């Protein structure tokens, strides 16, 4: 089946020249590498101007099933490293519907507020994750007997309330997460919004988010879209249709959950570049590199070197694309990674081990960042900001 088309009009050169509904201003303007925040030797200190280095903030989701307390609120060492090393944070689960919406009439912003406050205190950007997704929705929503009109109002209220609450404080929003299958078909069955309201709801979500915070950059985010392939082709086509229609889409991001069982996605840079060529910002938002662990659970030196190489190649792909302004890893310590919970026999996917010792991947990222910075390849101030 071909991907569902949202807009049937053929794209013309004239349509492409329609100006984007760009964010009103590049929001918020943190001094990421101010010496108060960026201590020498850290990743954020090594990063060239205009590129933020981010991590997911551990909490919710699989953490609830583990025998440790909430990492973000309970682990002081974790928090110190989170503040010291990174210039951007993404709530791993704490801004998803099942956390923000205990009931139809209630919002619970406790954890989300705590993360945004933490980021502000430490000169960090925030990536909001996520507004329209097929997963981690509350039961009252998925099992509810709502009319299309009611569902539309529920989504509108959610986007307006959540995005509006953090107006000017969240830099990038993953507005639509994982809306295509691996063959490039819209998720017309498991995504409640697309199933019940039709594909046009995607454009509405972007419009509502832009109305609620005109300064936020609005993204499509997905996994399996690192390479030029059927799924990323589907995004490339959809984004052009939306832009031609004046929908405020500002960016395309690849999650980059990699496994060393597979080759590195060698067309990552080419893929990001083709979205950059459309005038979009790009970002790598959930980078990790998992491996199959030998008996005993300890990775070999060779595995760690291969992992470092994957991380470095992902970073370089981003750095080589002018508008790629955000490189985020999905957790920085193996102690709290989602990977062993989801993939039996695999793990060690992050840049620090369970005791927060830095792994070769950490040092590879830092050297690459420093090299880029010392080459004077500071990134232009408009990089990624709705050019
Ligand atoms: O929904 C069940 C619930 O019915 C059950 O009672 C409960 C028992 O503890 O488990 C619930 O599912 C958990 C889910 O989070 C919802 O809280 C899963 O077991 C748990 O593994 C899951 O983890 C999160 C996962 O998203 C869910 O999709 C991870 O912590 C989080 O790291 C991960 O993050 C996603 C990004 O948001 C999107 N991209 C992929 C990335 C990795 O999967």
Short mmCIF file of C-alpha atoms and ligand atoms in Angstrom, two decimals:
data_model
loop_
_atom_site.label_atom_id
_atom_site.label_comp_id
_atom_site.label_asym_id
_atom_site.label_seq_id
_atom_site.Cartn_x
_atom_site.Cartn_y
_atom_site.Cartn_z
CA UNK A 1 0.00 0.00 0.00
CA UNK A 2 1.27 3.46 -0.85
CA UNK A 3 1.63 6.00 1.96
CA UNK A 4 -1.57 7.93 2.55
CA UNK A 5 -1.21 11.36 1.04
CA UNK A 6 -2.39 14.30 3.07
CA UNK A 7 -2.52 16.75 0.25
CA UNK A 8 -2.94 15.65 -3.29
CA UNK A 9 -1.78 18.83 -5.05
CA UNK A 10 1.47 18.30 -6.92
CA UNK A 11 4.38 20.14 -5.43
CA UNK A 12 5.70 22.92 -7.59
CA UNK A 13 8.79 25.07 -7.32
CA UNK A 14 6.52 27.99 -6.53
CA UNK A 15 4.88 26.07 -3.71
CA UNK A 16 8.25 25.28 -2.21
CA UNK A 17 9.14 28.94 -2.10
CA UNK A 18 6.22 29.66 0.23
CA UNK A 19 7.89 31.03 3.37
CA UNK A 20 7.82 28.71 6.35
CA UNK A 21 5.86 29.72 9.39
CA UNK A 22 9.15 30.04 11.20
CA UNK A 23 9.40 30.23 14.97
CA UNK A 24 8.92 33.85 16.04
CA UNK A 25 12.37 33.92 17.56
CA UNK A 26 15.00 31.36 18.35
CA UNK A 27 13.79 30.44 21.82
CA UNK A 28 15.15 30.45 24.56
CA UNK A 29 18.64 31.84 24.16
CA UNK A 30 20.82 29.98 26.68
CA UNK A 31 24.48 30.66 27.11
CA UNK A 32 25.25 26.94 26.90
CA UNK A 33 29.00 27.24 27.04
CA UNK A 34 29.14 29.94 29.73
CA UNK A 35 31.95 28.88 32.11
CA UNK A 36 29.40 28.83 34.95
CA UNK A 37 27.76 25.83 33.27
CA UNK A 38 30.34 24.35 30.90
CA UNK A 39 33.29 23.20 32.96
CA UNK A 40 36.41 22.32 30.96
CA UNK A 41 36.61 18.67 29.97
CA UNK A 42 32.85 18.09 29.68
CA UNK A 43 30.84 17.34 26.55
CA UNK A 44 28.95 20.62 26.63
CA UNK A 45 32.21 22.53 26.99
CA UNK A 46 33.69 20.66 23.99
CA UNK A 47 30.69 21.34 21.75
CA UNK A 48 31.04 23.92 18.97
CA UNK A 49 28.79 26.97 19.14
CA UNK A 50 25.27 26.31 17.95
CA UNK A 51 25.27 22.57 18.69
CA UNK A 52 23.64 21.34 21.89
CA UNK A 53 24.58 18.00 23.42
CA UNK A 54 21.60 16.42 25.10
CA UNK A 55 20.42 13.40 27.04
CA UNK A 56 17.13 11.85 28.03
CA UNK A 57 16.23 12.49 31.69
CA UNK A 58 15.68 9.08 33.29
CA UNK A 59 12.27 8.51 34.90
CA UNK A 60 8.89 6.80 34.37
CA UNK A 61 8.52 4.03 31.77
CA UNK A 62 10.78 1.03 32.35
CA UNK A 63 12.32 2.65 35.44
CA UNK A 64 9.09 2.02 37.34
CA UNK A 65 9.71 -1.73 37.02
CA UNK A 66 13.25 -1.61 38.44
CA UNK A 67 14.42 -1.91 42.03
CA UNK A 68 15.83 1.62 42.21
CA UNK A 69 13.98 4.86 42.99
CA UNK A 70 13.28 7.52 40.37
CA UNK A 71 16.74 8.44 39.01
CA UNK A 72 16.10 12.12 38.26
CA UNK A 73 14.68 12.98 41.67
CA UNK A 74 16.64 10.54 43.84
CA UNK A 75 20.16 10.06 42.49
CA UNK A 76 22.35 13.05 43.38
CA UNK A 77 25.33 11.81 41.40
CA UNK A 78 23.13 11.29 38.36
CA UNK A 79 21.81 14.85 38.63
CA UNK A 80 25.26 16.36 38.96
CA UNK A 81 26.48 14.64 35.78
CA UNK A 82 23.25 15.54 34.00
CA UNK A 83 23.84 19.21 34.77
CA UNK A 84 27.56 19.20 34.12
CA UNK A 85 27.85 17.30 30.85
CA UNK A 86 24.78 18.31 28.85
CA UNK A 87 23.38 21.47 27.32
CA UNK A 88 19.99 19.97 26.46
CA UNK A 89 17.57 17.59 28.18
CA UNK A 90 14.62 15.50 26.96
CA UNK A 91 12.11 14.00 29.40
CA UNK A 92 12.36 10.25 28.73
CA UNK A 93 8.73 9.60 29.73
CA UNK A 94 7.61 12.49 31.90
CA UNK A 95 5.89 14.56 29.18
CA UNK A 96 4.09 11.64 27.58
CA UNK A 97 0.32 11.50 27.79
CA UNK A 98 0.20 8.73 30.41
CA UNK A 99 2.18 10.97 32.78
CA UNK A 100 0.62 14.33 32.05
CA UNK A 101 -2.99 13.12 31.85
CA UNK A 102 -4.18 10.97 34.76
CA UNK A 103 -7.78 11.66 33.69
CA UNK A 104 -9.55 13.49 30.92
CA UNK A 105 -10.03 16.57 33.10
CA UNK A 106 -6.68 16.61 34.88
CA UNK A 107 -3.14 17.57 34.07
CA UNK A 108 -0.21 16.56 36.26
CA UNK A 109 2.78 18.74 35.51
CA UNK A 110 4.84 17.83 38.59
CA UNK A 111 7.69 15.93 36.91
CA UNK A 112 7.62 17.94 33.70
CA UNK A 113 7.90 21.22 35.62
CA UNK A 114 10.78 19.85 37.68
CA UNK A 115 12.72 19.00 34.50
CA UNK A 116 12.09 22.36 32.85
CA UNK A 117 13.11 24.18 36.07
CA UNK A 118 16.27 22.05 36.33
CA UNK A 119 17.16 22.87 32.73
CA UNK A 120 16.74 26.57 33.33
CA UNK A 121 18.93 26.51 36.40
CA UNK A 122 21.68 24.81 34.41
CA UNK A 123 21.55 26.74 31.15
CA UNK A 124 20.08 23.82 29.21
CA UNK A 125 17.66 23.58 26.31
CA UNK A 126 14.62 21.33 26.59
CA UNK A 127 13.22 19.05 23.86
CA UNK A 128 9.55 18.35 24.53
CA UNK A 129 8.59 14.71 23.90
CA UNK A 130 5.84 14.14 22.67
CA UNK A 131 2.34 15.36 21.67
CA UNK A 132 0.85 12.96 19.11
CA UNK A 133 1.93 9.31 19.40
CA UNK A 134 0.41 5.84 19.23
CA UNK A 135 2.11 4.65 22.44
CA UNK A 136 2.03 5.44 26.17
CA UNK A 137 -1.42 6.95 26.00
CA UNK A 138 -3.64 6.61 29.09
CA UNK A 139 -6.28 3.92 29.22
CA UNK A 140 -9.11 6.45 29.61
CA UNK A 141 -8.10 7.77 26.17
CA UNK A 142 -7.38 4.54 24.29
CA UNK A 143 -10.39 2.71 25.75
CA UNK A 144 -12.73 5.70 25.89
CA UNK A 145 -15.85 5.86 23.77
CA UNK A 146 -15.35 9.31 22.29
CA UNK A 147 -16.86 10.83 19.19
CA UNK A 148 -14.47 12.25 16.58
CA UNK A 149 -15.45 15.74 17.66
CA UNK A 150 -14.63 14.98 21.29
CA UNK A 151 -11.28 13.42 20.42
CA UNK A 152 -10.35 16.42 18.35
CA UNK A 153 -11.19 18.70 21.25
CA UNK A 154 -9.18 16.50 23.66
CA UNK A 155 -6.09 16.73 21.45
CA UNK A 156 -6.54 20.45 20.86
CA UNK A 157 -6.89 21.09 24.57
CA UNK A 158 -3.82 18.95 25.35
CA UNK A 159 -1.55 20.63 22.82
CA UNK A 160 -2.74 24.12 23.69
CA UNK A 161 -2.41 23.54 27.44
CA UNK A 162 0.92 21.69 27.43
CA UNK A 163 2.75 23.71 24.78
CA UNK A 164 1.26 26.93 26.15
CA UNK A 165 2.39 26.15 29.70
CA UNK A 166 6.02 26.05 28.59
CA UNK A 167 5.82 28.87 26.05
CA UNK A 168 9.30 30.30 25.46
CA UNK A 169 10.90 27.59 27.63
CA UNK A 170 10.94 24.57 25.33
CA UNK A 171 13.17 24.85 22.29
CA UNK A 172 11.99 21.94 20.20
CA UNK A 173 8.84 19.82 20.38
CA UNK A 174 8.48 16.32 18.95
CA UNK A 175 4.97 17.16 17.81
CA UNK A 176 4.37 13.92 15.90
CA UNK A 177 6.25 10.82 16.97
CA UNK A 178 6.59 7.61 14.95
CA UNK A 179 3.63 8.15 12.62
CA UNK A 180 4.92 5.87 9.83
CA UNK A 181 5.55 2.11 9.74
CA UNK A 182 8.86 0.79 8.45
CA UNK A 183 7.44 0.45 4.95
CA UNK A 184 6.41 4.09 4.90
CA UNK A 185 2.68 3.69 5.56
CA UNK A 186 0.88 5.99 7.96
CA UNK A 187 -0.08 4.23 11.20
CA UNK A 188 -3.76 4.31 10.42
CA UNK A 189 -4.58 1.55 12.90
CA UNK A 190 -2.52 1.84 16.06
CA UNK A 191 -2.39 5.65 16.20
CA UNK A 192 -5.71 6.67 17.74
CA UNK A 193 -5.55 10.20 16.33
CA UNK A 194 -4.90 9.20 12.73
CA UNK A 195 -7.32 6.28 12.91
CA UNK A 196 -10.22 8.26 14.32
CA UNK A 197 -9.62 11.71 12.86
CA UNK A 198 -7.83 11.01 9.58
CA UNK A 199 -4.34 12.05 8.46
CA UNK A 200 -5.26 15.76 8.37
CA UNK A 201 -4.97 15.78 12.18
CA UNK A 202 -1.18 15.82 11.80
CA UNK A 203 -1.23 19.26 10.17
CA UNK A 204 -3.66 20.48 12.84
CA UNK A 205 -1.34 19.31 15.62
CA UNK A 206 1.48 21.39 14.17
CA UNK A 207 -0.80 24.41 13.72
CA UNK A 208 -2.10 24.21 17.30
CA UNK A 209 1.40 23.83 18.71
CA UNK A 210 2.60 26.84 16.73
CA UNK A 211 -0.32 28.91 18.00
CA UNK A 212 0.45 27.90 21.59
CA UNK A 213 4.16 28.72 21.35
CA UNK A 214 5.21 30.61 18.22
CA UNK A 215 8.86 30.47 19.31
CA UNK A 216 9.17 26.66 19.57
CA UNK A 217 10.60 24.58 16.74
CA UNK A 218 8.19 21.84 15.74
CA UNK A 219 9.52 18.42 14.73
CA UNK A 220 8.65 15.07 13.23
CA UNK A 221 10.59 12.39 15.15
CA UNK A 222 11.01 8.68 14.39
CA UNK A 223 13.25 5.61 14.58
CA UNK A 224 14.42 3.67 11.54
CA UNK A 225 14.69 6.88 9.51
CA UNK A 226 18.46 7.25 9.77
CA UNK A 227 19.11 6.04 6.23
CA UNK A 228 17.48 7.13 3.02
CA UNK A 229 14.79 4.43 2.93
CA UNK A 230 11.06 3.91 2.44
CA UNK A 231 10.22 5.38 5.86
CA UNK A 232 12.37 8.48 5.56
CA UNK A 233 11.12 8.89 1.97
CA UNK A 234 7.59 9.00 3.37
CA UNK A 235 8.57 11.82 5.75
CA UNK A 236 10.37 13.65 2.96
CA UNK A 237 7.25 13.54 0.83
CA UNK A 238 4.86 14.43 3.65
CA UNK A 239 6.96 17.35 4.86
CA UNK A 240 7.04 18.87 1.37
CA UNK A 241 3.28 18.62 1.13
CA UNK A 242 2.81 20.25 4.51
CA UNK A 243 5.28 23.04 3.79
CA UNK A 244 3.59 23.73 0.48
CA UNK A 245 0.37 24.12 2.44
CA UNK A 246 1.95 26.54 4.91
CA UNK A 247 1.88 24.15 7.87
CA UNK A 248 4.43 25.22 10.53
CA UNK A 249 6.81 22.25 10.40
CA UNK A 250 10.34 23.27 11.37
CA UNK A 251 12.34 20.09 11.73
CA UNK A 252 12.90 16.43 11.12
CA UNK A 253 14.71 14.27 13.64
CA UNK A 254 16.08 10.74 13.58
CA UNK A 255 16.11 8.90 16.92
CA UNK A 256 19.20 6.78 16.06
CA UNK A 257 18.71 3.70 18.26
CA UNK A 258 21.51 1.64 16.71
CA UNK A 259 22.57 -1.97 17.16
CA UNK A 260 26.08 -3.20 16.43
CA UNK A 261 24.50 -6.31 14.90
CA UNK A 262 23.74 -4.12 11.90
CA UNK A 263 26.02 -1.91 9.84
CA UNK A 264 26.10 1.80 10.64
CA UNK A 265 23.42 3.64 8.61
CA UNK A 266 25.81 4.99 6.03
CA UNK A 267 23.41 7.44 4.34
CA UNK A 268 22.58 9.28 7.60
CA UNK A 269 24.30 12.49 6.54
CA UNK A 270 22.80 12.38 3.04
CA UNK A 271 19.38 11.84 4.59
CA UNK A 272 19.67 14.75 7.04
CA UNK A 273 20.99 16.92 4.23
CA UNK A 274 17.93 16.37 2.05
CA UNK A 275 15.69 17.61 4.88
CA UNK A 276 18.08 20.51 5.48
CA UNK A 277 17.73 21.32 1.76
CA UNK A 278 14.00 21.79 2.33
CA UNK A 279 14.82 24.51 4.86
CA UNK A 280 14.18 22.35 7.91
CA UNK A 281 16.23 22.03 11.06
CA UNK A 282 17.45 18.51 11.78
CA UNK A 283 18.43 16.75 15.00
CA UNK A 284 19.53 13.36 16.33
CA UNK A 285 17.32 12.85 19.34
CA UNK A 286 17.71 9.43 21.02
CA UNK A 287 21.14 8.12 20.10
CA UNK A 288 22.34 4.88 21.64
CA UNK A 289 24.35 1.92 20.35
CA UNK A 290 23.53 -1.48 21.80
CA UNK A 291 25.55 -4.66 21.54
CA UNK A 292 25.05 -8.37 22.15
CA UNK A 293 26.93 -9.10 25.36
CA UNK A 294 29.30 -12.03 25.74
CA UNK A 295 28.72 -14.54 28.51
CA UNK A 296 29.51 -12.83 31.80
CA UNK A 297 28.01 -9.59 30.54
CA UNK A 298 31.26 -7.64 30.05
CA UNK A 299 31.81 -6.06 26.63
CA UNK A 300 35.15 -6.71 24.96
CA UNK A 301 37.58 -3.92 24.16
CA UNK A 302 36.83 -4.40 20.50
CA UNK A 303 33.09 -4.03 21.08
CA UNK A 304 33.64 -0.80 22.97
CA UNK A 305 35.83 0.54 20.15
CA UNK A 306 33.20 -0.35 17.55
CA UNK A 307 30.58 1.33 19.68
CA UNK A 308 32.70 4.47 19.94
CA UNK A 309 33.03 4.47 16.18
CA UNK A 310 29.24 4.30 15.72
CA UNK A 311 28.70 7.21 18.13
CA UNK A 312 31.37 9.25 16.43
CA UNK A 313 29.98 8.63 12.97
CA UNK A 314 26.50 9.65 14.11
CA UNK A 315 27.84 12.86 15.60
CA UNK A 316 29.87 13.63 12.48
CA UNK A 317 26.82 13.18 10.26
CA UNK A 318 25.02 15.81 12.35
CA UNK A 319 27.98 18.16 12.52
CA UNK A 320 28.39 18.02 8.73
CA UNK A 321 24.84 19.23 8.13
CA UNK A 322 24.52 22.93 8.76
CA UNK A 323 21.08 22.96 10.35
CA UNK A 324 21.63 19.92 12.60
CA UNK A 325 21.80 21.73 15.92
CA UNK A 326 20.99 19.09 18.54
CA UNK A 327 22.66 15.74 19.31
CA UNK A 328 20.88 13.90 22.12
CA UNK A 329 21.67 10.49 23.60
CA UNK A 330 18.88 8.35 25.12
CA UNK A 331 20.40 8.22 28.59
CA UNK A 332 24.05 8.60 29.49
CA UNK A 333 24.60 5.69 31.89
CA UNK A 334 24.06 1.93 31.45
CA UNK A 335 22.70 1.93 35.00
CA UNK A 336 19.40 3.37 33.76
CA UNK A 337 19.25 2.43 30.07
CA UNK A 338 16.02 1.09 28.54
CA UNK A 339 17.97 -1.32 26.31
CA UNK A 340 18.43 -4.44 28.54
CA UNK A 341 14.74 -4.23 29.47
CA UNK A 342 13.64 -4.35 25.83
CA UNK A 343 16.37 -6.47 24.17
CA UNK A 344 17.29 -9.67 25.96
CA UNK A 345 21.04 -10.31 25.98
CA UNK A 346 21.87 -6.82 24.74
CA UNK A 347 22.98 -3.73 26.60
CA UNK A 348 25.92 -1.40 27.31
CA UNK A 349 24.31 1.05 24.89
CA UNK A 350 25.28 4.35 26.50
CA UNK A 351 28.49 6.35 26.94
CA UNK A 352 29.03 5.66 30.68
CA UNK A 353 28.96 2.32 32.48
CA UNK A 354 26.78 1.44 35.48
CA UNK A 355 29.15 3.26 37.82
CA UNK A 356 29.24 6.37 35.66
CA UNK A 357 32.73 5.61 34.34
CA UNK A 358 33.21 7.13 30.93
CA UNK A 359 33.54 4.63 28.08
CA UNK A 360 35.49 4.97 24.80
CA UNK A 361 32.29 6.29 23.18
CA UNK A 362 32.30 9.26 25.56
CA UNK A 363 35.87 10.16 24.70
CA UNK A 364 35.24 9.70 20.97
CA UNK A 365 32.34 12.15 21.14
CA UNK A 366 34.35 14.65 23.13
CA UNK A 367 37.35 14.53 20.77
CA UNK A 368 35.14 14.96 17.71
CA UNK A 369 33.37 17.91 19.29
CA UNK A 370 36.64 19.55 20.25
CA UNK A 371 38.08 19.00 16.81
CA UNK A 372 35.06 20.66 15.27
CA UNK A 373 35.25 23.54 17.72
CA UNK A 374 38.98 24.12 17.24
CA UNK A 375 38.59 24.00 13.45
CA UNK A 376 36.54 27.13 14.00
CA UNK A 377 33.45 25.47 12.57
CA UNK A 378 31.16 27.34 14.89
CA UNK A 379 27.68 26.94 13.55
CA UNK A 380 25.80 29.93 12.20
CA UNK A 381 23.36 31.47 14.69
CA UNK A 382 20.40 30.62 12.45
CA UNK A 383 21.32 26.93 12.29
CA UNK A 384 18.15 24.92 12.73
CA UNK A 385 15.99 27.88 13.61
CA UNK A 386 13.30 27.73 10.95
CA UNK A 387 15.37 29.13 8.14
O1 LIG B 1 1.98 0.03 29.64
C1 LIG B 1 2.45 -0.94 30.60
C2 LIG B 1 1.45 -1.06 31.70
O2 LIG B 1 0.26 -1.58 31.20
C3 LIG B 1 2.02 -1.94 32.80
O3 LIG B 1 1.14 -1.94 33.90
C4 LIG B 1 3.38 -1.43 33.26
C5 LIG B 1 4.01 -2.37 34.27
O4 LIG B 1 5.10 -1.77 34.87
O5 LIG B 1 4.25 -1.34 32.14
C6 LIG B 1 3.77 -0.46 31.15
O6 LIG B 1 4.67 -0.33 30.05
C7 LIG B 1 5.90 0.34 30.23
C8 LIG B 1 5.92 1.67 29.45
O7 LIG B 1 7.18 2.26 29.48
C9 LIG B 1 4.87 2.64 29.95
O8 LIG B 1 5.19 3.22 31.18
C10 LIG B 1 7.00 -0.54 29.70
O9 LIG B 1 7.05 -1.75 30.45
C11 LIG B 1 8.31 0.18 29.77
O10 LIG B 1 9.33 -0.64 29.31
C12 LIG B 1 8.19 1.46 28.92
O11 LIG B 1 9.42 2.10 28.75
C13 LIG B 1 9.59 3.32 28.00
C14 LIG B 1 9.29 3.18 26.49
O12 LIG B 1 9.69 4.38 25.81
C15 LIG B 1 7.84 2.94 26.16
O13 LIG B 1 7.65 3.01 24.77
C16 LIG B 1 11.06 3.66 28.19
O14 LIG B 1 11.26 3.98 29.56
C17 LIG B 1 11.50 4.83 27.31
O15 LIG B 1 12.90 4.94 27.36
C18 LIG B 1 11.09 4.59 25.86
O16 LIG B 1 11.45 5.70 25.07
C19 LIG B 1 11.12 5.63 23.66
C20 LIG B 1 10.84 7.05 23.17
O17 LIG B 1 9.84 7.64 23.95
C21 LIG B 1 10.45 7.03 21.70
N1 LIG B 1 11.44 6.36 20.91
C22 LIG B 1 11.83 5.02 21.35
C23 LIG B 1 12.29 5.06 22.82
C24 LIG B 1 12.77 3.69 23.26
O18 LIG B 1 11.74 2.76 23.24
#
